[in-house]
Each structure stands twice: as C-alpha cells, then as structure tokens.
Amino acid sequence: MPFFNKMRKLNSVRWLFLSLGIVAVLALTAMNIYSLYALRESTIEAAKDNKKSQLDEFTFQVRHQFGGPFRELRKLDIEKLESSWNVSGNFPAHFIDVLGKASEDPLYDDIYYNPSDSDACYDDTQPLYKFDPELKMFTMVDEVPDLVCDGFGISNSRVKALIDEYRFNNKVTFDAHRSMNLALINLDDKVVIGHLNFTINRDYLINEIIDKKLKEQFGPTDKTGIVVWLRDWIQDDILSSSDEQYTYNRDVYEIDMRQRFPEMLENWILHASFLQSPTVAATNASLTRNLIVLGFAVIVLFGALVFMFINAQRERELAQRQAGFLANITHELKTPLAVMQAAGENISDGRVKDGQRLKSYGEHIYNESVRLRKMIEKLLDVAKVDSGQTVLEQAPHQLDDLVTDFVKSNKQYIQSKGFDLNFDSDSDLPLVMIDPDHLETILNNLIENAIKYSSDTKQIDIQLTKNSDDVEISVADKGDGMAKKVQKLIFEKFYRVENSLTAKTKGHGLGLAIVKNMVELNGGTIRVESTEGKGSTFTVSFPALIKGQDQYEPTSFAPQSTDSEIKNIDSKQYV
Ligand code: ADP
C-alpha cells in the first residue's frame, strides 16, 4: 500500500527531525550556559587581576616613599665620598644635602653611619656616627642602639653575598619595618666603604602613609567591593585597614589575595578580601537574567517542538484512520446498494411473481435501505460536527421523561437482540438544558455499542442519578470491556480498538466521537469506566439548571418549551 508506506517513511523522518531538534536545542543550551559561565568567570578574573594590580601599585607606592631622598645616589662618585670622609670625617656637601632632606622626612627618626673600618657593634672602643641635621655633619655617639646594629648586620651580610656580581654603587636592605640600610659600594675595588642606617618611624609609616593610602585607594568597601588589611603576621596583629567597618575575621571574610612588600617590611603582609564588587554583582545579575531567559526560551522551544510533533503524529493517525474509513465506507455503501439493485432488477423484470418471494425481496430492499439511511445519517452527523453546523435546539427538559420515552421506543429492538434492559431513575431530578434529538443520538450510539461489544452476558442498565450540580445518565453493559490504555482514545474520530471482537463488528470509530461532541455541545461531559471481560459504563453528565436542591416546579415547564418560554423561565427563575 503506497499510502501507508509513504506514511511510515514520513513518520521516520519526523522522528529523525524531532531527535535532531532536541539534540540541537540541548547542544545550544549547553553551549550557551557554558559561555555564560565562562564569561562570568573571565569577568571575575579580570576584576581580580585589576585588584591584584591595584595591590601591586599600592606596595610600589609605599616603597617609593622610602626612596625619596636617594634618587640621585647612583650618580655619586663613591670614591669621592670615601676620600672626603677619610680626610674631613664628613661627606661632600651635595651628599650632606641629600641626608639633610632625609632627616627632615618624618618617616625617618635618625641617620647613623658605620664606616667599614669601624666595628662599633662588636667593639665599643670603635666609633659610630650619627647625623646631626642642625650641624649638617656626622658626630660620634657613645651609645650604640641594638636596632642600628641589627640593620648594619643585615646590610653587611646581604652585600657580602652579592658584591662580586653587583653593578650598582649602593644597596638598600630593610630590617623589617625597623630600619632602612644603605650600603655604599666602591664598584672599582668591589668594597663597601660603609653603611648608612635610617631608623624608621613605625607610627608615621603605619598611620600617615599606609593607612591613608589604603583608605584612599581601596575604601569605602561598599563602593569598591574590596577590603584590605595590613597584618603583622609575626605579632598576629592588624595594623591598618582600608575600611574600619570591616573587622579582620577569616571566618567571615575569605582572604582572596595576599600581597607582600617587595624586599621590605618582611613581617608585614596585605590581606585582601573581595566582597561583592559592583562589576561582579552586575555580572552575576546578568548571568541570572540570562539563565532565566534561556530557560524560558528552551522550555518554549521544547514545548513547541513536542507540540508540533504530537500534532503531526495525531494528524498522521487521523489521516490513516480516514483512509481506512474511506475504503470501508465505500465498501459498505456499495453492499446494500448492490442487494437493492439486484432485488429491484428481479422484481422490475417481472421474473419474480411468487407472492412469498416478492415479500422477501421487498424486505431485503427495505432492510438494506434502512441500513443505508442509518449509515448516511451518521456520515451527515460527522460532516455537520466537522463543519460546525450542528443545530442546537436546547430547552429545559426533565431527563427522566426523555429517557423513559427513549426506552419505550427502543426496548423491543434491544430485547430482540437478546438483551435485558433495565432503567432506573432517582426521583425529583432537576431540569437540564438539552436538545432532545441530540440526547437520542447519544443514547442510540451508547446502546448500539453496548449491543455490539457484549458477547456473553447480555444486559444493559440505564440509570439516571441526581447530584448537587448535575444529572448523570449512565449506560452500563456486562460485555467485553476494554483496556485502560485505549479508554482515552475511543472518543477520537475514526478510532477503533483493534481486537478480534471489533474485527467482527461493523463500525468506523465515529459513534463515540459524535456522542462526545453532542454531549459537549449541550454543556455536558462524558467518561467511561471499563474492565476487560467485565463490561463498560459510559456516564454522561449535564449541569442542572438549578444547583443544589432549591426547588422548582418541573411539571410547570413543558419538555419542549419554545424559545420565548425559555426566556421567561430564565428571567423569572434562573438568572
Ligand atoms: P465503532 O463502534 O464504530 O468502532 P465507536 O466510536 O462507537 O466506534 O467506538 C470506538 C471503540 O470503542 C470501539 O471500536 C470499541 O472498541 C470501543 N467501545 C465502544 N463502546 C464500547 C463498549 N460498550 N464496550 C466495549 N468497547 C466499546
């Protein structure tokens, strides 16, 4: 069958495209999420790098403070310094000027000089010199402070270690934050002529230089997103911070970066903690926004894909069923016509004269024409439903009356098919708005099905039940029932359960689709409960015109009220 082969091919293509679509959406989503996170990481990294260079810059500036007076030192001729010292016990005037400026700098307390040929720290008969800013010269001191000796010692051993390859005429060495030492080197002879020691004013360094600069560069934290503390790690003491509101506490603030001062202030370290910086906060917010939009787009995309796929599947099934239906219905229309044609031909030819045979031919023609009419009516019903042309002539009705009439006129037919028919109804049913012709079609179809799909126990029970909001009509049989999974499909057009029983029975899968449509047109709902081998119950419920048990006079309305009567009723009682 080329039609079905084509359908199958199309179906495989549809599955292929659905899978490709899903894979593409997933890949795109994964890629997007990955790039969003990568972008966020790189922004955070850039923010970190930026802060790292700010810290570098900070330590550089602090270091720069110490070098102020000595920028010109490299140009000095150390030999001249040495000879001046040896001759006059003082340095040349321009160098004295440099030292004068240094002594005015509040960063330094005192300036000492220890010539290499003197060893005042180990031998108290040897001299140590201290710079006198008033006299602008070095004078000998009796007391040799430990702080100064520590500085000389460190400077001495540092220079000794590197003097052979050293290319500069001076070397600065720090004794932590206590003193800055300047070794004066004669590069020609590779000897140190002496060490200058500048004792550092710790309070000034912390309060006037570091603290001010920290606050200037990194505070306030709310704006900069960073807090920096100066910590003495030997003393375990916080000396300064960029924002006093943030107390150093490693349980609260994670230390993201540590920065030392290069070759100076060794026991001091800067600890920096990155709180939410404005850039990172903006990146995070944009990430969240993007993720939400992406998530929403993916859901919509998936929804659309699945919706289109399911729709296409449905249409395919419908097309298949319709194709099957057309083949069937053509056959079924032809059969009664052929019977009628043959019977009619025999009678019109005058070949059949016998009264008994004439009667039997007539019956054939009658029965087949009834069958044909029913089939055509059903087709018309479907066509009307499809084109939305079903005419609805609703009026308030007492269902009890309508169903009783139906039972009366169909009882004989049902019993002729070997069925027991029981009808039971609650009393005082409320009125419902319904088109009686539709109700008849609904009941006809349900009863036809009960008859068709009951092979052993042949019993049909019709029951009318009143609830607080609606009235229910149930049609129950004790027939073959159906599996759970097909129960929600049976109301679809052209759907027939495929089993040996339906193969034997005639039908096109239209009855229940028409029933459902008519029930819904009349504002009702339909449901089915069924167990294989035990039977099925179809329950149709229509909303009661008056909810609850508020009373009205059902008999005061004729079942077939006219439109104007309905309006009257509406205005008087129901609105
Ligand atoms: P048709 O009877 O022409 O196949 P319907 O739309 O009336 O079409 O019913 C759809 C399917 O539902 C049937 O093919 C049948 O398998 C199942 N069905 C309907 N009524 C019953 C019933 N009372 N008992 C068991 N199966 C039923």
Coordinates of C-alpha atoms and ligand atoms in Angstrom, one line a residue:
M1 CA 0.0 0.0 0.0
P2 CA 1.9 3.1 -1.2
F3 CA -0.1 5.4 1.1
F4 CA 0.8 3.6 4.2
N5 CA 4.5 3.1 3.1
K6 CA 4.7 6.8 2.5
M7 CA 3.2 7.5 5.9
R8 CA 5.7 5.2 7.6
K9 CA 8.6 6.9 5.8
L10 CA 7.2 10.3 6.8
N11 CA 7.0 9.1 10.3
S12 CA 10.6 8.0 10.5
V13 CA 11.6 11.4 9.0
R14 CA 9.5 13.1 11.7
W15 CA 11.2 11.1 14.5
L16 CA 14.6 11.9 13.0
F17 CA 13.8 15.6 12.9
L18 CA 12.4 15.6 16.4
S19 CA 15.6 13.9 17.7
L20 CA 17.8 16.3 15.7
G21 CA 15.8 19.3 17.0
I22 CA 16.0 18.1 20.6
V23 CA 19.8 17.4 20.2
A24 CA 20.3 20.9 18.6
V25 CA 18.3 22.6 21.4
L26 CA 20.2 20.7 24.1
A27 CA 23.6 21.5 22.4
L28 CA 22.7 25.2 22.0
T29 CA 21.6 25.4 25.6
A30 CA 24.7 23.7 26.9
M31 CA 26.9 25.9 24.8
N32 CA 25.1 29.0 26.0
I33 CA 25.3 28.0 29.6
Y34 CA 28.9 27.2 29.2
S35 CA 29.7 30.6 27.6
L36 CA 27.7 32.5 30.1
Y37 CA 29.6 30.9 33.0
A38 CA 32.9 31.3 31.1
L39 CA 32.1 35.0 30.6
R40 CA 31.2 35.4 34.2
E41 CA 34.5 33.6 35.3
S42 CA 36.5 35.8 33.0
T43 CA 34.8 39.0 34.3
I44 CA 35.6 37.9 37.8
E45 CA 39.1 37.0 36.9
A46 CA 39.5 40.4 35.2
A47 CA 38.2 42.1 38.3
K48 CA 40.7 40.0 40.4
D49 CA 43.5 40.9 38.1
N50 CA 42.6 44.5 38.3
K51 CA 42.6 44.3 42.1
K52 CA 45.9 42.4 42.1
S53 CA 47.5 45.2 40.1
Q54 CA 46.0 47.7 42.5
L55 CA 47.7 45.9 45.3
D56 CA 51.0 45.8 43.4
E57 CA 50.6 49.5 42.7
F58 CA 50.0 50.1 46.4
T59 CA 53.1 48.4 47.6
F60 CA 55.1 50.1 44.9
Q61 CA 53.9 53.5 46.1
V62 CA 54.8 52.6 49.7
R63 CA 58.3 51.5 48.6
H64 CA 58.6 54.7 46.6
Q65 CA 58.1 56.7 49.8
F66 CA 61.4 55.4 51.2
G67 CA 63.4 56.2 48.1
G68 CA 62.6 59.9 48.1
P69 CA 65.9 61.4 49.2
F70 CA 68.2 58.9 47.3
R71 CA 67.1 59.2 43.7
E72 CA 70.4 60.9 42.8
L73 CA 72.6 58.5 44.6
R74 CA 73.6 56.4 41.6
K75 CA 75.3 59.4 40.0
L76 CA 77.5 59.9 43.1
D77 CA 81.2 59.0 43.0
I78 CA 81.7 56.7 45.9
E79 CA 85.5 57.2 45.8
K80 CA 84.9 60.9 46.4
L81 CA 82.7 60.1 49.3
E82 CA 85.3 57.8 50.8
S83 CA 88.1 60.2 50.4
S84 CA 86.1 63.1 51.8
W85 CA 85.2 61.0 54.8
N86 CA 88.8 59.9 55.3
V87 CA 90.0 63.5 55.0
S88 CA 87.4 65.5 56.8
G89 CA 85.2 63.0 58.7
N90 CA 82.2 64.1 56.7
F91 CA 80.7 63.6 53.3
P92 CA 80.8 66.2 50.4
A93 CA 78.3 69.0 50.7
H94 CA 75.9 67.7 48.0
F95 CA 75.6 64.3 49.7
I96 CA 75.1 66.1 53.1
D97 CA 72.2 67.9 51.4
V98 CA 70.7 64.6 50.5
L99 CA 71.0 63.4 54.0
G100 CA 69.6 66.7 55.3
K101 CA 66.5 66.2 53.3
A102 CA 66.1 62.6 54.5
S103 CA 66.4 63.7 58.1
E104 CA 63.6 66.2 57.5
D105 CA 61.4 63.4 56.3
P106 CA 59.2 62.3 59.3
L107 CA 59.4 58.7 58.0
Y108 CA 63.0 58.5 59.4
D109 CA 63.9 59.2 63.1
D110 CA 67.8 59.1 62.9
I111 CA 70.6 58.5 60.5
Y112 CA 73.7 56.6 61.5
Y113 CA 76.9 55.9 59.6
N114 CA 79.2 53.0 60.3
P115 CA 82.4 53.1 58.1
S116 CA 83.6 49.6 57.1
D117 CA 86.9 50.1 59.0
S118 CA 84.9 50.5 62.3
D119 CA 83.1 47.9 64.2
A120 CA 81.2 49.7 66.9
C121 CA 78.6 47.0 67.3
Y122 CA 81.2 44.4 68.5
D123 CA 83.9 46.7 69.9
D124 CA 82.7 49.6 72.0
T125 CA 86.1 51.4 71.6
Q126 CA 85.3 51.8 67.9
P127 CA 83.2 54.9 66.8
L128 CA 79.7 55.0 65.5
Y129 CA 78.4 58.2 63.8
K130 CA 75.1 59.9 63.9
F131 CA 73.9 62.6 61.5
D132 CA 73.2 65.9 63.2
P133 CA 70.7 67.9 61.0
E134 CA 71.5 71.1 62.7
L135 CA 75.2 70.9 62.2
K136 CA 74.8 69.2 58.9
M137 CA 77.5 66.7 59.8
F138 CA 78.1 63.3 61.5
T139 CA 79.1 63.3 65.1
M140 CA 80.3 60.3 67.1
V141 CA 77.9 58.7 69.6
D142 CA 78.6 56.7 72.7
E143 CA 75.5 54.7 72.8
V144 CA 75.2 52.0 70.0
P145 CA 71.5 51.1 69.7
D146 CA 70.7 47.4 69.0
L147 CA 68.3 48.5 66.3
V148 CA 71.1 50.1 64.4
C149 CA 73.5 47.2 64.9
D150 CA 70.8 44.8 63.6
G151 CA 70.4 46.9 60.5
F152 CA 74.2 47.0 59.8
G153 CA 74.5 43.3 60.4
I154 CA 71.7 42.5 57.8
S155 CA 73.1 45.0 55.3
N156 CA 76.6 43.7 55.7
S157 CA 75.8 40.1 55.1
R158 CA 73.4 40.9 52.2
V159 CA 76.1 42.9 50.4
K160 CA 78.8 40.4 51.0
A161 CA 76.8 37.7 49.3
L162 CA 76.3 39.6 46.1
I163 CA 79.1 42.1 45.8
D164 CA 81.1 40.2 43.2
E165 CA 78.4 40.5 40.6
Y166 CA 76.8 43.7 41.8
R167 CA 76.6 46.6 39.3
F168 CA 75.3 49.4 41.4
N169 CA 77.1 51.7 43.8
N170 CA 74.6 51.2 46.7
K171 CA 72.4 48.6 48.1
V172 CA 69.3 49.2 50.1
T173 CA 68.4 46.5 52.7
F174 CA 65.5 46.7 55.1
D175 CA 65.4 45.3 58.6
A176 CA 61.7 44.6 58.5
H177 CA 60.0 47.9 59.4
R178 CA 62.6 48.9 61.8
S179 CA 65.4 50.4 59.7
M180 CA 66.4 51.0 56.1
N181 CA 70.2 50.4 55.5
L182 CA 72.2 51.8 52.6
A183 CA 75.5 50.1 51.8
L184 CA 77.9 52.4 49.9
I185 CA 79.9 50.4 47.4
N186 CA 83.1 51.2 45.6
L187 CA 82.5 49.3 42.4
D188 CA 86.1 49.6 41.1
D189 CA 87.6 47.9 44.2
K190 CA 84.4 45.9 45.0
V191 CA 84.4 47.0 48.6
V192 CA 81.8 48.5 50.9
I193 CA 83.0 51.8 52.3
G194 CA 80.3 51.9 54.9
H195 CA 76.7 51.5 55.8
L196 CA 74.1 54.3 56.5
N197 CA 71.2 53.3 58.7
F198 CA 67.9 55.2 58.6
T199 CA 65.8 54.3 61.6
I200 CA 62.1 54.2 60.6
N201 CA 59.3 55.9 62.4
R202 CA 56.9 53.0 62.7
D203 CA 53.8 55.0 63.8
Y204 CA 54.3 57.5 61.0
L205 CA 54.7 54.7 58.4
I206 CA 51.6 53.0 59.5
N207 CA 49.3 55.9 60.3
E208 CA 50.4 58.6 57.9
I209 CA 51.5 56.6 54.9
I210 CA 50.0 53.1 54.8
D211 CA 46.6 53.8 56.5
K212 CA 46.0 56.9 54.5
K213 CA 46.9 55.3 51.2
L214 CA 44.8 52.1 52.0
K215 CA 41.7 54.2 52.6
E216 CA 42.4 56.4 49.6
Q217 CA 42.9 53.5 47.2
F218 CA 40.5 50.7 48.5
G219 CA 37.9 52.3 50.7
P220 CA 35.0 52.5 51.2
T221 CA 34.4 48.8 50.7
D222 CA 30.7 49.3 49.8
K223 CA 31.8 51.1 46.7
T224 CA 35.0 49.3 45.8
G225 CA 34.0 45.7 46.8
I226 CA 37.4 45.1 48.4
V227 CA 38.7 45.3 51.9
V228 CA 42.5 45.3 52.6
W229 CA 44.1 44.8 55.9
L230 CA 47.8 45.4 56.9
R231 CA 48.7 42.5 59.1
D232 CA 51.9 41.9 61.2
W233 CA 52.0 38.1 60.8
I234 CA 54.7 37.6 63.4
Q235 CA 52.8 39.6 66.1
D236 CA 49.4 38.4 64.6
D237 CA 48.2 42.0 64.7
I238 CA 46.1 44.1 62.3
L239 CA 47.9 47.4 61.9
S240 CA 45.6 49.1 59.5
S241 CA 42.6 48.5 57.2
S242 CA 41.1 50.2 54.2
D243 CA 37.6 50.3 55.9
E244 CA 37.3 50.3 59.7
Q245 CA 33.8 48.9 59.4
Y246 CA 35.2 45.5 58.3
T247 CA 37.0 43.8 61.2
Y248 CA 39.6 41.3 60.1
N249 CA 38.0 37.8 60.7
R250 CA 38.9 34.9 58.5
D251 CA 35.8 33.0 59.4
V252 CA 33.7 35.8 58.0
Y253 CA 35.8 37.1 55.1
E254 CA 37.7 34.8 52.9
I255 CA 41.1 36.1 52.1
D256 CA 41.3 36.1 48.3
M257 CA 44.7 37.6 47.9
R258 CA 47.9 38.2 49.9
Q259 CA 50.5 40.7 48.9
R260 CA 53.9 41.3 50.5
F261 CA 56.0 44.5 50.2
P262 CA 58.9 43.5 47.9
E263 CA 62.2 43.3 49.8
M264 CA 61.0 45.4 52.7
L265 CA 58.7 45.3 55.7
E266 CA 59.1 41.5 55.7
N267 CA 56.8 40.7 58.6
W268 CA 54.0 42.8 57.2
I269 CA 51.6 41.5 54.7
L270 CA 48.5 42.8 53.0
H271 CA 45.4 40.6 53.1
A272 CA 42.6 41.4 50.7
S273 CA 39.1 40.1 50.6
F274 CA 36.8 40.6 47.6
L275 CA 33.3 41.2 48.7
Q276 CA 30.7 41.7 46.0
S277 CA 32.3 44.2 43.7
P278 CA 29.9 46.2 41.5
T279 CA 31.3 44.5 38.3
V280 CA 30.9 41.0 39.7
A281 CA 27.5 41.8 41.1
A282 CA 26.4 43.1 37.7
T283 CA 27.8 40.0 36.1
N284 CA 26.0 37.8 38.5
A285 CA 22.8 39.6 38.0
S286 CA 23.2 39.4 34.2
L287 CA 24.0 35.7 34.4
T288 CA 20.8 35.1 36.4
R289 CA 18.8 37.1 33.9
N290 CA 20.3 35.3 31.0
L291 CA 19.7 31.9 32.6
I292 CA 16.1 32.7 33.3
V293 CA 15.5 34.0 29.7
L294 CA 17.4 31.0 28.3
G295 CA 15.5 28.5 30.5
F296 CA 12.2 30.1 29.4
A297 CA 13.2 30.0 25.7
V298 CA 14.3 26.4 26.0
I299 CA 11.0 25.4 27.6
V300 CA 9.0 27.3 24.9
L301 CA 11.2 25.7 22.2
F302 CA 10.8 22.2 23.6
G303 CA 7.1 22.8 24.2
A304 CA 6.8 23.9 20.6
L305 CA 8.8 21.0 19.2
V306 CA 6.9 18.4 21.2
F307 CA 3.6 20.1 20.4
M308 CA 4.3 20.1 16.7
F309 CA 5.4 16.6 16.9
I310 CA 2.4 15.3 18.8
N311 CA 0.2 17.3 16.4
A312 CA 1.9 15.8 13.4
Q313 CA 1.5 12.3 15.0
R314 CA -2.2 12.9 15.6
E315 CA -2.7 14.2 12.1
R316 CA -0.9 11.2 10.8
E317 CA -3.1 8.8 12.8
L318 CA -6.2 10.7 11.7
A319 CA -5.1 10.6 8.1
Q320 CA -4.5 6.8 8.4
R321 CA -7.9 6.3 10.0
Q322 CA -9.6 8.4 7.5
A323 CA -8.0 6.5 4.7
G324 CA -9.1 3.2 6.3
F325 CA -12.6 4.7 6.8
L326 CA -13.0 5.7 3.2
A327 CA -12.1 2.3 2.0
N328 CA -14.5 0.7 4.4
I329 CA -17.4 3.1 3.9
T330 CA -17.3 2.8 0.1
H331 CA -17.5 -1.0 0.5
E332 CA -20.4 -0.7 3.0
L333 CA -22.3 1.7 0.8
K334 CA -21.9 -0.5 -2.1
T335 CA -23.2 -3.7 -0.4
P336 CA -26.7 -2.5 0.4
L337 CA -27.0 -0.8 -3.0
A338 CA -25.9 -4.0 -4.8
V339 CA -28.5 -6.0 -2.8
M340 CA -31.2 -3.4 -3.5
Q341 CA -30.2 -3.2 -7.2
A342 CA -30.4 -7.0 -7.7
A343 CA -33.7 -7.3 -5.8
G344 CA -35.2 -4.3 -7.7
E345 CA -34.0 -5.7 -11.0
N346 CA -35.5 -9.1 -10.4
I347 CA -38.9 -7.5 -9.5
S348 CA -38.9 -5.0 -12.3
D349 CA -38.0 -7.7 -14.9
G350 CA -41.2 -9.4 -13.8
R351 CA -39.1 -12.6 -13.1
V352 CA -40.4 -12.8 -9.5
K353 CA -44.1 -13.4 -9.4
D354 CA -44.5 -15.6 -6.4
G355 CA -46.0 -13.5 -3.6
Q356 CA -43.8 -15.1 -0.9
R357 CA -40.6 -14.3 -2.8
L358 CA -41.9 -10.8 -3.7
K359 CA -42.4 -10.2 0.0
S360 CA -38.9 -11.4 0.8
Y361 CA -37.3 -9.2 -2.0
G362 CA -39.3 -6.3 -0.6
E363 CA -38.0 -6.9 2.9
H364 CA -34.4 -7.1 1.6
I365 CA -34.9 -3.7 -0.1
Y366 CA -36.5 -2.2 3.0
N367 CA -33.8 -3.5 5.4
E368 CA -30.9 -2.5 3.2
S369 CA -32.4 0.9 2.7
V370 CA -32.8 1.4 6.4
R371 CA -29.1 0.4 6.9
L372 CA -28.1 2.8 4.1
R373 CA -30.1 5.6 5.7
K374 CA -28.5 5.0 9.1
M375 CA -25.1 5.0 7.6
I376 CA -25.8 8.2 5.6
E377 CA -27.3 9.8 8.8
K378 CA -24.1 9.0 10.7
L379 CA -22.0 10.4 7.9
L380 CA -24.1 13.6 7.9
D381 CA -23.7 13.8 11.6
V382 CA -19.9 13.7 11.3
A383 CA -20.0 16.2 8.4
K384 CA -22.1 18.6 10.5
V385 CA -19.9 18.2 13.5
D386 CA -16.8 18.8 11.4
S387 CA -18.2 21.9 9.7
G388 CA -19.6 23.2 13.0
Q389 CA -23.1 23.2 11.5
T390 CA -24.8 21.1 14.2
V391 CA -28.0 22.9 15.1
L392 CA -28.6 23.1 18.7
E393 CA -32.2 23.4 19.9
Q394 CA -31.8 23.3 23.6
A395 CA -34.6 23.7 26.1
P396 CA -35.1 22.8 29.8
H397 CA -36.0 19.2 30.0
Q398 CA -36.7 16.6 32.5
L399 CA -34.3 13.8 31.6
D400 CA -36.4 11.2 33.3
D401 CA -39.2 11.9 30.7
L402 CA -36.8 11.9 27.7
V403 CA -35.1 8.7 28.7
T404 CA -38.4 7.0 29.5
D405 CA -39.6 7.8 26.0
F406 CA -36.4 6.5 24.5
V407 CA -36.6 3.3 26.5
K408 CA -40.2 2.8 25.5
S409 CA -39.4 3.1 21.8
N410 CA -36.2 1.1 21.8
K411 CA -37.0 -1.7 24.3
Q412 CA -38.3 -4.1 21.8
Y413 CA -35.4 -3.7 19.5
I414 CA -32.9 -4.1 22.3
Q415 CA -34.7 -7.2 23.6
S416 CA -34.8 -8.6 20.1
K417 CA -31.0 -8.6 20.2
G418 CA -31.3 -10.9 23.2
F419 CA -30.6 -8.2 25.9
D420 CA -32.2 -7.5 29.2
L421 CA -32.8 -3.8 29.6
N422 CA -33.2 -2.1 33.0
F423 CA -34.0 1.5 33.6
D424 CA -33.9 3.2 36.9
S425 CA -34.0 6.8 37.9
D426 CA -33.7 9.0 41.1
S427 CA -36.8 10.9 41.9
D428 CA -37.1 14.7 41.6
L429 CA -34.4 15.2 39.0
P430 CA -33.6 18.9 38.3
L431 CA -34.2 20.2 34.8
V432 CA -31.3 20.3 32.3
M433 CA -30.8 22.3 29.1
I434 CA -30.7 19.8 26.3
D435 CA -31.5 19.2 22.7
P436 CA -33.7 16.0 22.8
D437 CA -32.6 15.0 19.3
H438 CA -29.0 15.1 20.5
L439 CA -29.9 13.0 23.5
E440 CA -31.5 10.4 21.3
T441 CA -28.3 10.2 19.1
I442 CA -26.2 9.9 22.3
L443 CA -28.3 7.1 23.7
N444 CA -28.6 5.4 20.4
N445 CA -24.9 5.2 19.9
L446 CA -24.2 4.1 23.5
I447 CA -26.8 1.4 23.3
E448 CA -25.6 0.3 19.8
N449 CA -22.1 -0.1 21.3
A450 CA -23.3 -2.0 24.3
I451 CA -25.0 -4.4 22.0
K452 CA -22.1 -4.7 19.6
Y453 CA -19.5 -5.2 22.3
S454 CA -21.3 -7.7 24.6
S455 CA -20.7 -11.3 23.6
D456 CA -21.6 -13.4 26.7
T457 CA -23.8 -11.6 29.3
K458 CA -26.3 -9.6 27.5
Q459 CA -27.6 -6.9 29.9
I460 CA -27.9 -3.2 29.6
D461 CA -28.6 -0.9 32.6
I462 CA -29.6 2.7 32.2
Q463 CA -29.5 4.8 35.3
L464 CA -30.4 8.4 36.0
T465 CA -28.7 9.9 39.0
K466 CA -29.1 13.4 40.5
N467 CA -26.1 15.1 42.1
S468 CA -26.0 18.5 43.7
D469 CA -24.8 20.2 40.5
D470 CA -25.7 17.9 37.7
V471 CA -27.7 14.9 36.4
E472 CA -26.0 11.8 35.2
I473 CA -27.1 9.2 32.7
S474 CA -25.2 6.0 32.7
V475 CA -25.4 3.2 30.2
A476 CA -23.7 0.1 31.6
D477 CA -23.2 -3.3 29.9
K478 CA -21.6 -6.5 31.1
G479 CA -19.8 -7.1 27.9
D480 CA -16.2 -7.4 26.8
G481 CA -15.0 -4.1 28.3
M482 CA -11.7 -2.5 27.2
A483 CA -8.2 -2.0 28.4
K484 CA -7.3 1.1 30.4
K485 CA -4.9 2.5 27.8
V486 CA -7.5 2.7 25.0
Q487 CA -10.1 4.3 27.1
K488 CA -9.0 7.8 26.5
L489 CA -8.6 7.2 22.7
I490 CA -12.1 5.8 22.0
F491 CA -13.6 9.3 21.8
E492 CA -11.3 10.3 18.9
K493 CA -12.7 10.3 15.4
F494 CA -12.1 7.1 13.4
Y495 CA -10.5 5.3 16.4
R496 CA -11.4 1.7 16.8
V497 CA -9.9 -0.7 19.3
E498 CA -8.1 -3.4 17.3
N499 CA -9.1 -6.8 18.6
S500 CA -10.9 -9.9 17.3
L501 CA -14.2 -8.6 18.5
T502 CA -14.1 -5.2 16.7
A503 CA -12.8 -7.1 13.7
K504 CA -16.1 -9.0 13.7
T505 CA -18.3 -6.0 14.4
K506 CA -19.2 -3.3 11.9
G507 CA -18.2 0.2 12.7
H508 CA -16.0 3.1 11.7
G509 CA -14.9 4.6 15.0
L510 CA -17.4 7.5 14.6
G511 CA -20.1 6.8 17.2
L512 CA -18.3 7.9 20.4
A513 CA -16.7 10.9 18.6
I514 CA -20.2 12.1 17.7
V515 CA -21.5 11.3 21.2
K516 CA -18.7 13.3 22.9
N517 CA -19.3 16.2 20.6
M518 CA -23.0 16.3 21.2
V519 CA -22.6 15.9 24.9
E520 CA -20.2 18.9 25.0
L521 CA -22.4 21.0 22.7
N522 CA -25.1 20.6 25.4
G523 CA -22.7 21.6 28.1
G524 CA -22.1 18.1 29.5
T525 CA -19.2 15.8 30.0
I526 CA -18.7 12.1 29.3
R527 CA -16.5 9.5 31.0
V528 CA -16.0 5.8 30.8
E529 CA -15.2 3.1 33.3
S530 CA -14.4 -0.3 31.9
T531 CA -12.8 -3.5 32.8
E532 CA -11.8 -6.1 30.3
G533 CA -14.1 -9.1 30.4
K534 CA -16.5 -7.4 32.9
G535 CA -18.2 -4.6 31.0
S536 CA -18.3 -0.9 30.5
T537 CA -20.2 2.0 31.9
F538 CA -20.5 5.3 30.0
T539 CA -21.6 8.1 32.1
V540 CA -22.8 11.4 30.6
S541 CA -23.5 14.3 33.0
F542 CA -25.4 17.5 32.2
P543 CA -25.4 20.5 34.5
A544 CA -28.6 21.0 36.4
L545 CA -30.4 24.2 35.7
I546 CA -30.8 25.0 39.4
K547 CA -27.9 23.9 41.6
G548 CA -28.4 22.2 44.9
Q549 CA -31.9 21.2 45.9
D550 CA -33.6 24.5 45.6
Q551 CA -37.0 23.6 44.4
Y552 CA -38.8 24.5 41.3
E553 CA -41.8 23.0 39.7
P554 CA -40.6 20.7 37.0
T555 CA -44.1 20.0 35.8
S556 CA -44.7 23.7 35.2
F557 CA -42.5 23.5 32.1
A558 CA -43.4 21.5 29.1
P559 CA -40.4 19.4 28.0
Q560 CA -40.4 21.0 24.6
S561 CA -40.5 24.6 25.6
T562 CA -40.4 27.3 23.0
D563 CA -37.6 29.9 22.9
S564 CA -39.8 32.5 24.4
E565 CA -40.8 30.3 27.2
I566 CA -37.2 29.6 27.9
K567 CA -36.5 33.3 28.1
N568 CA -39.4 33.7 30.5
I569 CA -38.1 30.9 32.7
D570 CA -34.6 32.4 32.6
S571 CA -35.7 35.8 33.6
K572 CA -38.0 34.6 36.3
Q573 CA -36.1 31.8 37.9
Y574 CA -32.6 31.2 36.8
V575 CA -30.8 34.5 36.3
Ligands
ADP1 P1 -17.2 1.9 16.4 O1 -18.2 1.2 17.4 O2 -17.8 2.2 15.1 O3 -16.0 1.1 16.3 P2 -17.2 4.0 18.4 O4 -16.6 5.4 18.3 O5 -18.6 3.9 18.7 O6 -16.8 3.3 17.0 O7 -16.3 3.2 19.5 C1 -14.9 3.2 19.4 C2 -14.3 2.0 20.0 O8 -14.6 2.0 21.4 C3 -14.9 0.7 19.5 O9 -14.1 0.3 18.4 C4 -14.8 -0.2 20.7 O10 -13.6 -0.9 20.6 C5 -14.8 0.6 21.9 N1 -16.1 0.6 22.6 C6 -17.2 1.5 22.5 N2 -18.2 1.1 23.3 C7 -17.8 0.0 23.9 C8 -18.5 -0.8 24.9 N3 -19.7 -0.6 25.3 N4 -17.8 -1.9 25.3 C9 -16.5 -2.2 24.9 N5 -15.9 -1.4 23.9 C10 -16.5 -0.3 23.5

